[in-house]
GROMACS .gro file of C-alpha atoms in nm:
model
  132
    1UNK     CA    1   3.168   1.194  -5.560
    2UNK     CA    2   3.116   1.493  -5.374
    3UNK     CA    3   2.768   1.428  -5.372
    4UNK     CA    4   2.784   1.057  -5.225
    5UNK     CA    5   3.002   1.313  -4.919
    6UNK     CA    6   2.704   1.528  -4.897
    7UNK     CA    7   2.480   1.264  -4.833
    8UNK     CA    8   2.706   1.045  -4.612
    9UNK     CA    9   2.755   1.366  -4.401
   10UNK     CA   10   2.368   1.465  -4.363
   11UNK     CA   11   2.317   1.130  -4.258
   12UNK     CA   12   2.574   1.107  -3.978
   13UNK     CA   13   2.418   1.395  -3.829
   14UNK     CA   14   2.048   1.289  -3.885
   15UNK     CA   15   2.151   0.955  -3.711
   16UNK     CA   16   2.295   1.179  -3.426
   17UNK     CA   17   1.972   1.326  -3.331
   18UNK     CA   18   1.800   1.051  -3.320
   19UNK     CA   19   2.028   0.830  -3.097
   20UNK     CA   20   2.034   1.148  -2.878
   21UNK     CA   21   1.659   1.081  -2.831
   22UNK     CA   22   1.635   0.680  -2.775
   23UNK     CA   23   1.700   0.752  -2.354
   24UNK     CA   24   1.300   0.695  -2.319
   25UNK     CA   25   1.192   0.512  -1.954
   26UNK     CA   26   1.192   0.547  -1.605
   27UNK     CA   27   1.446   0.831  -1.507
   28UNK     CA   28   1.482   0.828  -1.157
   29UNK     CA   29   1.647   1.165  -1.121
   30UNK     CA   30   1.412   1.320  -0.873
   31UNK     CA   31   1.260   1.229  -0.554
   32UNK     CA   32   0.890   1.171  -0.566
   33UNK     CA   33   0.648   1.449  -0.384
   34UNK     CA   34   0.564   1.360  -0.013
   35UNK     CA   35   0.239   1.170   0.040
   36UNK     CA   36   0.088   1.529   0.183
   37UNK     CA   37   0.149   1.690  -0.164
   38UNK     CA   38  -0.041   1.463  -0.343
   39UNK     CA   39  -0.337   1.507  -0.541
   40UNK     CA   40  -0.418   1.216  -0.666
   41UNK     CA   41  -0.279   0.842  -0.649
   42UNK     CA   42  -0.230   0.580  -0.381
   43UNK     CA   43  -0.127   0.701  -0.033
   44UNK     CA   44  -0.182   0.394   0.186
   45UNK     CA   45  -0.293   0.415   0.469
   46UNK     CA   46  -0.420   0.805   0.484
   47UNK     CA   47  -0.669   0.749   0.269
   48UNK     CA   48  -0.885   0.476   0.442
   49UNK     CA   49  -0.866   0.602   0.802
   50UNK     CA   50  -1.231   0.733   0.784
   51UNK     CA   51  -1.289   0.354   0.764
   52UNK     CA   52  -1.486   0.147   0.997
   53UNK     CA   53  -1.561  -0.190   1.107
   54UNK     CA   54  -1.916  -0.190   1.005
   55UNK     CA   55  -1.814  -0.060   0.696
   56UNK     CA   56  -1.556  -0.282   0.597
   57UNK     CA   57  -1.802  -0.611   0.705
   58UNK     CA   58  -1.989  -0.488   0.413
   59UNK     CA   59  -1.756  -0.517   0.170
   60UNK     CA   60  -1.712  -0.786  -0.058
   61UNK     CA   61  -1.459  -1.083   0.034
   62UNK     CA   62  -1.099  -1.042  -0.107
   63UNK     CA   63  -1.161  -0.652  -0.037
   64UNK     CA   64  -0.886  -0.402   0.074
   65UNK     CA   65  -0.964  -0.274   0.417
   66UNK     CA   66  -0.771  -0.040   0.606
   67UNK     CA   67  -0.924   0.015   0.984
   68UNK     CA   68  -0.797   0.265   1.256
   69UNK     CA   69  -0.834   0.099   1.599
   70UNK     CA   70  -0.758  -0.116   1.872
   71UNK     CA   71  -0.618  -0.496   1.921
   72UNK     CA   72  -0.821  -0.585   2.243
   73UNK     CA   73  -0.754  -0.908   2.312
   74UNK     CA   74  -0.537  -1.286   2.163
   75UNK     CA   75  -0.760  -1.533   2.056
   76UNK     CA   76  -0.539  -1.795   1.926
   77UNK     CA   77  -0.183  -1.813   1.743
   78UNK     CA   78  -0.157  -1.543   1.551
   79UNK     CA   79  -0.533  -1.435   1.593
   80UNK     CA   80  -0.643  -1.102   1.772
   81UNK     CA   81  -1.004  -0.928   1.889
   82UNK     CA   82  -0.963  -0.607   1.647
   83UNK     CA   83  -1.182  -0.279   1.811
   84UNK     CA   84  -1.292   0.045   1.665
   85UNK     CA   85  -1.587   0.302   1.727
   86UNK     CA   86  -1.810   0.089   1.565
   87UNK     CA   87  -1.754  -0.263   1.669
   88UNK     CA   88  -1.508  -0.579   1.672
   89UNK     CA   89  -1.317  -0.755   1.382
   90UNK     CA   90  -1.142  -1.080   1.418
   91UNK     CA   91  -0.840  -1.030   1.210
   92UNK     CA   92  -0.492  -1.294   1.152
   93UNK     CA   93  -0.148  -1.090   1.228
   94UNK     CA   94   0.192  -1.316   1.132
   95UNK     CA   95   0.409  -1.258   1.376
   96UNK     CA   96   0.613  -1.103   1.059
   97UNK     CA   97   0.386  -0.852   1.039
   98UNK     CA   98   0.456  -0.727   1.406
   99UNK     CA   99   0.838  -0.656   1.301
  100UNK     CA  100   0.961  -0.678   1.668
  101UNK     CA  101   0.696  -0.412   1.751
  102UNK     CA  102   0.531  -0.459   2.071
  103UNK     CA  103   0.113  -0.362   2.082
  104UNK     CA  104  -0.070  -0.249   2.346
  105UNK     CA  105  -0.458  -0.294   2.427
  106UNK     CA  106  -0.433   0.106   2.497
  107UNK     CA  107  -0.223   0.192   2.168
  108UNK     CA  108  -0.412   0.292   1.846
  109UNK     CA  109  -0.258   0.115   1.568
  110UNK     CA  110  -0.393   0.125   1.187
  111UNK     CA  111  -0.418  -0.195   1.010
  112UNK     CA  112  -0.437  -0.294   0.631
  113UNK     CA  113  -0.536  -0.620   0.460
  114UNK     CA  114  -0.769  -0.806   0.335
  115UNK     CA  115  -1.138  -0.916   0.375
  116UNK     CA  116  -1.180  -1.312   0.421
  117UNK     CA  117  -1.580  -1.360   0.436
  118UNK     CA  118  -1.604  -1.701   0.352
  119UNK     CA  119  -1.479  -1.782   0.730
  120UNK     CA  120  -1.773  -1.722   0.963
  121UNK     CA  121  -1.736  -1.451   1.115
  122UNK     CA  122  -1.554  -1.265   0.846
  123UNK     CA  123  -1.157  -1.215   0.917
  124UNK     CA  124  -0.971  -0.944   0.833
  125UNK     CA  125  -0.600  -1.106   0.672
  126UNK     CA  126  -0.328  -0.828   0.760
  127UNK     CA  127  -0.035  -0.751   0.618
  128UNK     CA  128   0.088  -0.390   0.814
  129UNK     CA  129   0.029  -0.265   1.106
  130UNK     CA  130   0.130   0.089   1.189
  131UNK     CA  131   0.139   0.235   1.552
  132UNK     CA  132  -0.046   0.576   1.482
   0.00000   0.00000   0.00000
């Protein structure tokens, strides 16, 4: 009998420890490091600023583009004349997208989207805008 004790009592505690380990996931007791302190990952829009028109034309359609620039002109609805260093984009901005946020022809704003190239000329789709 004193055995069948033993046993039940060495398993109690066995089953202890391993209970105490089963918290496994996501623990979301600290903040994550600022984009600055990064070394490697996804940091938006910091990474593409070196980014340019010309460049992104290149790219393949469906591609992620992120361009530093000017919005020049409207050309329709929600369509605008997109300028950088190197050239002009057309590009499609919701009115969503704008969040209340007022552009100017003289403000730099950074843009990120995506690449439509089966319109002629290519479009750039965006989905943020920052005012830089």
């Amino acid at each position: 009998m004193k055995r069948v004790l033993v046993i039940a009592g060495l398993s109690t505690l066995i089953s202890f420890s391993v209970l105490a380990d089963d918290q496994g996931g996501f623990k979301n007791d600290a903040a994550p490091p600022p984009p600055h302190a990064m070394d490697k990952g996804y940091r938006g829009m910091e990474d593409a600023q070196g980014m340019t028109i010309v460049q992104a034309k290149a790219m393949h359609d469906g591609a992620s583009v992120s361009l530093t620039g000017n919005l020049i002109k409207k050309t329709g609805e929600d369509r605008y004349q997109f300028r950088d260093k190197t050239g002009t984009l057309d590009v499609t901005i919701p009115l969503a997208v704008f969040d209340g946020r007022s552009v100017q022809p003289d403000q730099l704003i950074a843009i990120n989207g995506t690449l439509d190239k089966k319109q002629k000329p290519a479009v750039m789709k965006v989905d943020h805008l920052q005012k830089q």
